[in-house]
mmCIF file of C-alpha atoms in Angstrom:
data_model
loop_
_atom_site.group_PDB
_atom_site.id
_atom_site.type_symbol
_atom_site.label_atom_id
_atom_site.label_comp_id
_atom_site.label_asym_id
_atom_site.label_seq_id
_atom_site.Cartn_x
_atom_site.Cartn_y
_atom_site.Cartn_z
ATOM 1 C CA UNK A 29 -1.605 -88.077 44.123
ATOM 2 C CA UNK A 30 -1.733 -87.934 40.513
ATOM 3 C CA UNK A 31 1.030 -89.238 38.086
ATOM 4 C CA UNK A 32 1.768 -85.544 37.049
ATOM 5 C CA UNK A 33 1.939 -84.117 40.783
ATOM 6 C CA UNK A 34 4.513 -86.902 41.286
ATOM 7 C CA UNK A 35 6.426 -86.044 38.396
ATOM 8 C CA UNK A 36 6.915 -82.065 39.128
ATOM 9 C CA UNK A 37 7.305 -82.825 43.221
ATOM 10 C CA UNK A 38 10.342 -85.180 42.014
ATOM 11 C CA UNK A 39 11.366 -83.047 39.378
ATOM 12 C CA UNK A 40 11.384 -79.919 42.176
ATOM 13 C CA UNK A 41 13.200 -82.551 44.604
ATOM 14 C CA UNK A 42 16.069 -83.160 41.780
ATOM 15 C CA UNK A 43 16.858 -79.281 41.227
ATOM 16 C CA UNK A 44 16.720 -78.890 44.832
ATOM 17 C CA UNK A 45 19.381 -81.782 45.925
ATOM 18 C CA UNK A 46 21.397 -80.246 42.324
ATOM 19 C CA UNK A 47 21.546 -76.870 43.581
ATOM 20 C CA UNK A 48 22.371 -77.426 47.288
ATOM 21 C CA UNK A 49 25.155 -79.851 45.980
ATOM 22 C CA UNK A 50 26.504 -77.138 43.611
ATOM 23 C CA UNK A 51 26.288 -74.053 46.874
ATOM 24 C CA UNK A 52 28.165 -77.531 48.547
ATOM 25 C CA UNK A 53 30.486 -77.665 45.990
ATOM 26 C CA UNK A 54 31.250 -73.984 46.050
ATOM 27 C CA UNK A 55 31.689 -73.207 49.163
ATOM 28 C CA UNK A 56 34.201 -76.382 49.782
ATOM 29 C CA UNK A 57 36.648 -74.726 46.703
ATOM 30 C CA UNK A 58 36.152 -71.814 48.552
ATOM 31 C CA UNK A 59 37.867 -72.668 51.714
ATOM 32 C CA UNK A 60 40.311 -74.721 49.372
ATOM 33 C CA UNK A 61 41.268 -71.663 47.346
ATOM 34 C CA UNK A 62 41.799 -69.617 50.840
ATOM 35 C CA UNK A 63 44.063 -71.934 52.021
ATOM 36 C CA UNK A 64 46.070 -72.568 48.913
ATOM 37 C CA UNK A 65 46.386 -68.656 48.919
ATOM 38 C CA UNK A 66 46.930 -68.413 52.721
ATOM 39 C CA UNK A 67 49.833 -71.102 52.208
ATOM 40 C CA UNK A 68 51.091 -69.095 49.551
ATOM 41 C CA UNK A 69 51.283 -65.910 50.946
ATOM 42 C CA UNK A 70 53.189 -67.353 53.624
ATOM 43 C CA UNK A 71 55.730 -68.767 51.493
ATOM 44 C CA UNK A 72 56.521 -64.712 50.536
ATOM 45 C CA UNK A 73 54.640 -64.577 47.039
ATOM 46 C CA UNK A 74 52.783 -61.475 46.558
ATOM 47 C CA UNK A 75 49.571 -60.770 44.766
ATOM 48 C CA UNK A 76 50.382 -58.015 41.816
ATOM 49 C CA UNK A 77 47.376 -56.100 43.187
ATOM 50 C CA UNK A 78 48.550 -55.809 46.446
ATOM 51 C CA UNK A 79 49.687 -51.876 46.121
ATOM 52 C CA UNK A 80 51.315 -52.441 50.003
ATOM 53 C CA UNK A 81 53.999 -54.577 49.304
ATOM 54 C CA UNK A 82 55.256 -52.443 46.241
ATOM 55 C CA UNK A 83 56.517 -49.255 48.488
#
């Protein structure tokens, strides 16, 4: 393998393990933010948008 075929495989391997960190990343606030709004909701705050709770 040639010196510039190693350089773009490990360049391609670098933005690969960067971008499934970052879905990683992502998806772990996700749940996070779900369950500091679950925990929320549950202590009786409301969301303003939520046009049910405003009869």
């Amino acid at each position: 393998m040639s010196v510039h075929a190693l350089y773009v495989t490990a360049a391609y391997a670098i933005t690969a393990v960067v971008l499934a960190g970052l879905i990683g990343w992502i998806l772990f606030d996700q749940r996070a933010r779900k369950r500091d709004l679950a925990e929320l909701e549950a202590s009786g705050v409301r969301r303003r948008s939520d046009k049910a709770g405003k009869l």
